[in-house]
PDB file of C-alpha atoms in Angstrom:
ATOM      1  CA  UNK A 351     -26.161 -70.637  22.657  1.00 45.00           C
ATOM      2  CA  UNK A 352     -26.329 -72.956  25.352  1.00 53.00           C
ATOM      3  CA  UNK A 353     -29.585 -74.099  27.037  1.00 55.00           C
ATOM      4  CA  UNK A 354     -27.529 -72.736  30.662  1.00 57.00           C
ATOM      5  CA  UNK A 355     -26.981 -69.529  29.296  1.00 60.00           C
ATOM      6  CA  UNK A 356     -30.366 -69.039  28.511  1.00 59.00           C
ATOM      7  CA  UNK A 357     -31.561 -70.213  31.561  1.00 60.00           C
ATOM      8  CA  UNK A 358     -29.538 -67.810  33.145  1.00 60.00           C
ATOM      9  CA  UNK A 359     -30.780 -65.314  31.061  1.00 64.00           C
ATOM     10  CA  UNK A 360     -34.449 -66.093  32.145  1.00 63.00           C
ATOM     11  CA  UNK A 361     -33.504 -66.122  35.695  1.00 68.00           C
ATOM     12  CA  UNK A 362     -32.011 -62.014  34.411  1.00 66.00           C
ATOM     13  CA  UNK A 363     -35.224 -61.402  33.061  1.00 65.00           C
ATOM     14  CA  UNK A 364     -37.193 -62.505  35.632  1.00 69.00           C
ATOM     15  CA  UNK A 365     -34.857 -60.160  38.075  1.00 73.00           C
ATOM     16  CA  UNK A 366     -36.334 -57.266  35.917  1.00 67.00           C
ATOM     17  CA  UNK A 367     -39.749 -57.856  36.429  1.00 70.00           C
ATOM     18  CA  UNK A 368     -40.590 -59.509  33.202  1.00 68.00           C
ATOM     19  CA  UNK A 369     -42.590 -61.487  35.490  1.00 68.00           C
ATOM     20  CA  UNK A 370     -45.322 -59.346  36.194  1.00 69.00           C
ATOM     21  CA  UNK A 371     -46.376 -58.889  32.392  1.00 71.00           C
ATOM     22  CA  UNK A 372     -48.961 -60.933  30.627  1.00 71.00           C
ATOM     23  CA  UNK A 373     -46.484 -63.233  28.434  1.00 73.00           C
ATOM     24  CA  UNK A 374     -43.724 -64.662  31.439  1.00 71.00           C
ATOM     25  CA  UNK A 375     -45.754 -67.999  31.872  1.00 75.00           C
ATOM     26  CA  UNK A 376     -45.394 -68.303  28.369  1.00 74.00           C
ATOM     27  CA  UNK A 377     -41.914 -67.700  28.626  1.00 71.00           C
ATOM     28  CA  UNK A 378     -41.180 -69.590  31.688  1.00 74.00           C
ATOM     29  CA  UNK A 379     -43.073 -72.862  29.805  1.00 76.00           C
ATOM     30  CA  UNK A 380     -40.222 -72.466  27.380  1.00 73.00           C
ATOM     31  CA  UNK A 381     -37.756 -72.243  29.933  1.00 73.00           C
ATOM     32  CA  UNK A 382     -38.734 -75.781  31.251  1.00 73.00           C
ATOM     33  CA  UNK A 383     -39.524 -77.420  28.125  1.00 72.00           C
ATOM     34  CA  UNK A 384     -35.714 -76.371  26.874  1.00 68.00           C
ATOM     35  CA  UNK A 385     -34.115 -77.105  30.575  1.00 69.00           C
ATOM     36  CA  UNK A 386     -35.937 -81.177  29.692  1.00 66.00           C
ATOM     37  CA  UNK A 387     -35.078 -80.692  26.022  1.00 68.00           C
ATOM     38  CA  UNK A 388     -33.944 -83.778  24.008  1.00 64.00           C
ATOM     39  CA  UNK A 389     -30.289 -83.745  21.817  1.00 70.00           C
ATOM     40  CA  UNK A 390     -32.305 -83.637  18.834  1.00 72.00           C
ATOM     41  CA  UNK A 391     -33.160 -79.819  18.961  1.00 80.00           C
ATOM     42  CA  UNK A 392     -30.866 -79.294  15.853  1.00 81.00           C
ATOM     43  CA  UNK A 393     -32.598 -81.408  13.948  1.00 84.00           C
ATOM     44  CA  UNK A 394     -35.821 -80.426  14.715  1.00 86.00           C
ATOM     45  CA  UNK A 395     -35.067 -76.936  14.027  1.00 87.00           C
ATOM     46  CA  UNK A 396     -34.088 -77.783  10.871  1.00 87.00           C
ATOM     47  CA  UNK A 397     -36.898 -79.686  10.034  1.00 85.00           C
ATOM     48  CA  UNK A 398     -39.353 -77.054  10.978  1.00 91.00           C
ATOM     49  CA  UNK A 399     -37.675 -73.666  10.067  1.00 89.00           C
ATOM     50  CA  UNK A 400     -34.987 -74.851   7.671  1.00 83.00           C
ATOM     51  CA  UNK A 401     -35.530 -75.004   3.933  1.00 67.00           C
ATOM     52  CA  UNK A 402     -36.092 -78.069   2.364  1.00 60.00           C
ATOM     53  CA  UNK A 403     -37.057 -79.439  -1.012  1.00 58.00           C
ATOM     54  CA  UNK A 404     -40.828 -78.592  -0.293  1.00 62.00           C
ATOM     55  CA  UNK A 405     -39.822 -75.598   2.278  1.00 68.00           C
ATOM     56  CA  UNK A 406     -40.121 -75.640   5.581  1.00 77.00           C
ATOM     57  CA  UNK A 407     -42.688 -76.575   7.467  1.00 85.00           C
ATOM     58  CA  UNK A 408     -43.703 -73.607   9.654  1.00 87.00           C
ATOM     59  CA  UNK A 409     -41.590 -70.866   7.869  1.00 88.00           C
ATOM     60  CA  UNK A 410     -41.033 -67.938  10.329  1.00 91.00           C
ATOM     61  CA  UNK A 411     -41.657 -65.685   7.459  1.00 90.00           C
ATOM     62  CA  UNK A 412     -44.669 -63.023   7.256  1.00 90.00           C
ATOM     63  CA  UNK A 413     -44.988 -62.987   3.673  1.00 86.00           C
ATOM     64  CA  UNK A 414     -45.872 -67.150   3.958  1.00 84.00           C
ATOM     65  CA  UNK A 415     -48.249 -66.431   6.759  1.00 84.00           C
ATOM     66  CA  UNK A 416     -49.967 -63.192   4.994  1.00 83.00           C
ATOM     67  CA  UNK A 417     -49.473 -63.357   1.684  1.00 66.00           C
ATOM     68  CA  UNK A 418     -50.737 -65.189  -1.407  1.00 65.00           C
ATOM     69  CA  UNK A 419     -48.730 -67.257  -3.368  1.00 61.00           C
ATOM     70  CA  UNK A 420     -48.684 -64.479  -6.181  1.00 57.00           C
ATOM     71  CA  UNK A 421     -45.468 -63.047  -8.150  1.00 56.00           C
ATOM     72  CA  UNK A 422     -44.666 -60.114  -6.299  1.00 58.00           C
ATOM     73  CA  UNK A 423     -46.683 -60.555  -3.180  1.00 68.00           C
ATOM     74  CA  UNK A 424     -43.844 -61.856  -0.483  1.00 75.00           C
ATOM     75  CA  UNK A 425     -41.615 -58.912  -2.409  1.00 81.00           C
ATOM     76  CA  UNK A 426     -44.817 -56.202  -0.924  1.00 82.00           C
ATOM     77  CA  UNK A 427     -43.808 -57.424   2.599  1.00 82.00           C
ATOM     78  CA  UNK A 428     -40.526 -57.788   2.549  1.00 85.00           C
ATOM     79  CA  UNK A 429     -40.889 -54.628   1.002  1.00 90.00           C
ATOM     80  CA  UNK A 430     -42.699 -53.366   3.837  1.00 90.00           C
ATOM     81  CA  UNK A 431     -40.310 -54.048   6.296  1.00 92.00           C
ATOM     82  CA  UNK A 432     -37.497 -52.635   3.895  1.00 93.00           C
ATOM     83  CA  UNK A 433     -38.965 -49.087   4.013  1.00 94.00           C
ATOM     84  CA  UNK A 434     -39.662 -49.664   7.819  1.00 95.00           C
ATOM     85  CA  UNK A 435     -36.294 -50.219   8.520  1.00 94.00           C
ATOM     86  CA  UNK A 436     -34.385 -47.513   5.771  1.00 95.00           C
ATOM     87  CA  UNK A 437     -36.694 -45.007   8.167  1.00 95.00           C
ATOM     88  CA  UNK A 438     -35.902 -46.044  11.809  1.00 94.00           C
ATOM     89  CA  UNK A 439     -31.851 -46.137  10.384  1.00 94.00           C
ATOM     90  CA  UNK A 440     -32.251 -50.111  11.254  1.00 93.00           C
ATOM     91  CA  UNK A 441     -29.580 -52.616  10.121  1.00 90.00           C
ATOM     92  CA  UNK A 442     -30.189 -56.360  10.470  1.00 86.00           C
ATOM     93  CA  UNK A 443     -27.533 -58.101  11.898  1.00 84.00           C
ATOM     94  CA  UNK A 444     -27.835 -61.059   9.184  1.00 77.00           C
ATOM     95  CA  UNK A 445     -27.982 -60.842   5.783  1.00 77.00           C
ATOM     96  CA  UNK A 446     -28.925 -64.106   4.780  1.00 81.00           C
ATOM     97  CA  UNK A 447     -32.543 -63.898   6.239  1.00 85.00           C
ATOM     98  CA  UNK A 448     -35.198 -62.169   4.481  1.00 86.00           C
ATOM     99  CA  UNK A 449     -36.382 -58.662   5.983  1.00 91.00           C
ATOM    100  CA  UNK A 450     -39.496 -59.970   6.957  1.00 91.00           C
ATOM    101  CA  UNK A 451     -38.067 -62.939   9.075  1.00 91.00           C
ATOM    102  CA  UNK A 452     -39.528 -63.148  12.559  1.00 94.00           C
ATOM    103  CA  UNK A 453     -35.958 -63.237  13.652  1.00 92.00           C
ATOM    104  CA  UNK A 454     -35.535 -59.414  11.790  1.00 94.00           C
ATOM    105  CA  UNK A 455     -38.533 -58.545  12.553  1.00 94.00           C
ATOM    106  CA  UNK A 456     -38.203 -58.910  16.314  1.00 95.00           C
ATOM    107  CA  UNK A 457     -35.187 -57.170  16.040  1.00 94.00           C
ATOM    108  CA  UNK A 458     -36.642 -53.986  14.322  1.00 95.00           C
ATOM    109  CA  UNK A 459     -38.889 -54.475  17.379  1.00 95.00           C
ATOM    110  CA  UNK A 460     -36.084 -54.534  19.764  1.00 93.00           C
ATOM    111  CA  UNK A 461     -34.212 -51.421  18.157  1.00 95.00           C
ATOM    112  CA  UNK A 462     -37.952 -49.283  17.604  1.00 96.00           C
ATOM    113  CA  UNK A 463     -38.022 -49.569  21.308  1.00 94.00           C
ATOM    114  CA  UNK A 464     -34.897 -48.871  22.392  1.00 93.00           C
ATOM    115  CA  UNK A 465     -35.101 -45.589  19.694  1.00 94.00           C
ATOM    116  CA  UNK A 466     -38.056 -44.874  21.634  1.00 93.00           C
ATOM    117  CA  UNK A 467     -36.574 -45.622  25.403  1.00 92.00           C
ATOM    118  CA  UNK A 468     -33.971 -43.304  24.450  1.00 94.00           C
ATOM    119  CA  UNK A 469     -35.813 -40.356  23.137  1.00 92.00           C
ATOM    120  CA  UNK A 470     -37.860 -40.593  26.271  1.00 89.00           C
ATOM    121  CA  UNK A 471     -35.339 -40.628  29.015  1.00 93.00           C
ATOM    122  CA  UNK A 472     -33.974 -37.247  26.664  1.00 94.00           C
ATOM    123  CA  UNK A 473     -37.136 -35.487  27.767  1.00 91.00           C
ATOM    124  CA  UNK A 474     -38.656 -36.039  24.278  1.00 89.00           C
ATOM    125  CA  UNK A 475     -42.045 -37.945  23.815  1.00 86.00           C
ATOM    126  CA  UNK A 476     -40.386 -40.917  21.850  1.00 87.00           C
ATOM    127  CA  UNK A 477     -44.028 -40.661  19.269  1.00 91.00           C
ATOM    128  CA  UNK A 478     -42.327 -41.799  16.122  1.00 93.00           C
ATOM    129  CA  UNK A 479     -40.659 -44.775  17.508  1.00 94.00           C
ATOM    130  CA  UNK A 480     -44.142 -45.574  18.678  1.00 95.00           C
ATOM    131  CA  UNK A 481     -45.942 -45.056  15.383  1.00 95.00           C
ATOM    132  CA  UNK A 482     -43.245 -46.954  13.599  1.00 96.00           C
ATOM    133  CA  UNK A 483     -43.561 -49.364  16.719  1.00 96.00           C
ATOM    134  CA  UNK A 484     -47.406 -49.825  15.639  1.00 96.00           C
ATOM    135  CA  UNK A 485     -46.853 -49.808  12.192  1.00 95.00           C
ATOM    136  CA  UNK A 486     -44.721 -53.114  12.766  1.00 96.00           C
ATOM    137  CA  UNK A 487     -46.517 -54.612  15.736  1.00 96.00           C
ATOM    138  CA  UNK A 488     -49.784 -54.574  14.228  1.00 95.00           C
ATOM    139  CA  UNK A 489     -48.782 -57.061  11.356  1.00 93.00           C
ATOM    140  CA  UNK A 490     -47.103 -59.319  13.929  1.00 96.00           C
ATOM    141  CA  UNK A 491     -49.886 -59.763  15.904  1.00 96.00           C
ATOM    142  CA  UNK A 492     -51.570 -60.923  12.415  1.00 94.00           C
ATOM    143  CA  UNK A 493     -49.198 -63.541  11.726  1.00 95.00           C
ATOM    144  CA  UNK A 494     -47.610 -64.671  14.591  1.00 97.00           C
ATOM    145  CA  UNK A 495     -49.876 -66.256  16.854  1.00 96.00           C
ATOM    146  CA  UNK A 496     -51.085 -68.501  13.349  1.00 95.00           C
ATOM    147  CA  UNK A 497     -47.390 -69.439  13.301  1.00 96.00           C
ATOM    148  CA  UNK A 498     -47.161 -70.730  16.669  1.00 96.00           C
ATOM    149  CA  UNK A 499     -50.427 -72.466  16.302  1.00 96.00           C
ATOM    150  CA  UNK A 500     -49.020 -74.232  13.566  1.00 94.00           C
ATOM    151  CA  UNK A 501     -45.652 -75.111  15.321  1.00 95.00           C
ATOM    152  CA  UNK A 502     -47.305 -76.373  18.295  1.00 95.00           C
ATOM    153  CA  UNK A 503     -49.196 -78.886  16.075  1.00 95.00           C
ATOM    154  CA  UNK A 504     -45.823 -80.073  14.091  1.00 93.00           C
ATOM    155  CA  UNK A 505     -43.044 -79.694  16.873  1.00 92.00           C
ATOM    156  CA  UNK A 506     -42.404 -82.697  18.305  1.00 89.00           C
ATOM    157  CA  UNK A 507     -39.748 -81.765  20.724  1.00 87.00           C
ATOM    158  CA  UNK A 508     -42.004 -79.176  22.418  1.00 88.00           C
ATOM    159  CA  UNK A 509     -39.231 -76.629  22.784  1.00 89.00           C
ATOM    160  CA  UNK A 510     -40.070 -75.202  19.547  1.00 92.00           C
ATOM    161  CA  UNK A 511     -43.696 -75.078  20.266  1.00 93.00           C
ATOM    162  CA  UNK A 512     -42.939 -73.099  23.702  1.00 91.00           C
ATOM    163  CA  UNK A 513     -40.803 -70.774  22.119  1.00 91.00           C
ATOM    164  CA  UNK A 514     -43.442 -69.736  19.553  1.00 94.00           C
ATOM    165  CA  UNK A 515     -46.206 -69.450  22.110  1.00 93.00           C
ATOM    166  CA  UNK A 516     -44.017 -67.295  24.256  1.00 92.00           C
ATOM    167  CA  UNK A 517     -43.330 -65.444  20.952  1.00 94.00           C
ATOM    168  CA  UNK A 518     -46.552 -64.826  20.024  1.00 96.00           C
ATOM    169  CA  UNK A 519     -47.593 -63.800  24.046  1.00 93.00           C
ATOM    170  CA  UNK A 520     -44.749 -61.178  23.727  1.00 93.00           C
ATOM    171  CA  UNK A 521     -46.425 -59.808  20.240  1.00 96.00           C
ATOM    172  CA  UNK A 522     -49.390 -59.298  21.264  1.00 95.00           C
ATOM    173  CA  UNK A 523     -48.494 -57.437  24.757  1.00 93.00           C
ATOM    174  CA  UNK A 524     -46.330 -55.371  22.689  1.00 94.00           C
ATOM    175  CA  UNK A 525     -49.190 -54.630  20.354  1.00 95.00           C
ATOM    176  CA  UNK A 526     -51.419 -53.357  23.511  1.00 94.00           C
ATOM    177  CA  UNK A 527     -48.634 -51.965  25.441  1.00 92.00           C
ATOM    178  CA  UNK A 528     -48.039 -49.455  22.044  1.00 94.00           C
ATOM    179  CA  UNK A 529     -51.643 -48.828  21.502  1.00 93.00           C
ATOM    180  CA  UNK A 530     -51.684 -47.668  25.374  1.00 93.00           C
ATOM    181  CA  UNK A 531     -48.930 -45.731  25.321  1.00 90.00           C
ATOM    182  CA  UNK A 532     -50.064 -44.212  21.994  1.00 91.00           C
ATOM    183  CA  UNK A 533     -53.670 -43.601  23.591  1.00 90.00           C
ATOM    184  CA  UNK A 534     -52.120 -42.204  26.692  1.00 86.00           C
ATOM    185  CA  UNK A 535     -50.040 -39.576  24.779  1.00 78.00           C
ATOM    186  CA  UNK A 536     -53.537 -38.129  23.333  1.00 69.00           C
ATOM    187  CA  UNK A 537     -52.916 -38.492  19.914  1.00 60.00           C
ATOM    188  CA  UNK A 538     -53.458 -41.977  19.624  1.00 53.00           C
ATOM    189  CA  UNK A 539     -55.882 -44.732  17.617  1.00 54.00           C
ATOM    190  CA  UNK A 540     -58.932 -45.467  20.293  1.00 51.00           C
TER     191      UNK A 540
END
């Protein structure tokens, strides 16, 4: 994608009123560190994210943010995410990325609240995209903002480092904005 497109994009979201929530300065930070950002991007994705003989360097991957380095563990998230998904009928669109990818992840996210948008506007309470909503949000909110911590101290375009910290924003607003919305229905955690 090109950095115009997602400017444009932002400018969209921004016409929405994605402004008024807690995590747009985040996002509009990445939107002028990638409007400045150097021809080197590829490379630096690579370098962080990619896989190379020692891994990558901030893997965007719960189970190496959560887990323990036993046999088995990173196979209990991915796991995790598996079972999420087989419930909610969710189908990543890549198969080369583990199920508990932020990338995946985020869109589980994307299609637990759209599942949820839907059921609502049909008159129906939406509660079981919400639960299943939690069930995913609450780990991301355990792992993510760690992640972006770590790729603002290694990313050395700055793009990167936005990104995550407008990630990690988004997570957590999500994680309050379910917990609301599952206190508000009266059958919700406290």
């Amino acid at each position: 994608m090109r950095t115009g497109e997602i400017g444009l994009g932002l400018v969209a979201l921004n016409e929405l009123g994605v402004g008024a929530f807690s995590f747009s300065g985040a996002l509009r930070s990445w939107g002028d560190a990638l409007s400045s950002a150097p021809d080197t991007m590829a490379t630096e994705y690579v370098r962080l994210f990619g896989s190379g003989i020692d891994g990558a360097v901030c893997p965007p991957i719960e189970s190496q943010h959560l887990g323990v380095n036993l046999v088995g563990d990173p196979a209990r998230h991915a796991g995790r995410i598996e079972d999420l998904m087989r419930r909610s009928g969710f189908t990543a669109r890549s198969d080369d990325r583990s199920p508990d990818h932020l990338i995946v992840e985020l869109e589980l996210a994307s299609a637990l609240c759209g599942a949820e948008a839907a059921e609502r506007a049909a008159g129906d309470t939406g509660r079981r995209w919400l639960e299943w909503q939690q069930e995913l949000v609450v780990v991301l909110a355990m792992w993510v903002p760690g992640f972006a911590r770590t790729v603002a101290e290694r990313d050395r375009s700055g793009v990167y480092a936005a990104l995550s910290d407008a990630t990690a924003a988004f997570v957590l607003h999500e994680h309050d904005l379910v917990r609301v919305l599952l206190q508000a229905s009266g059958e919700g955690p406290e």
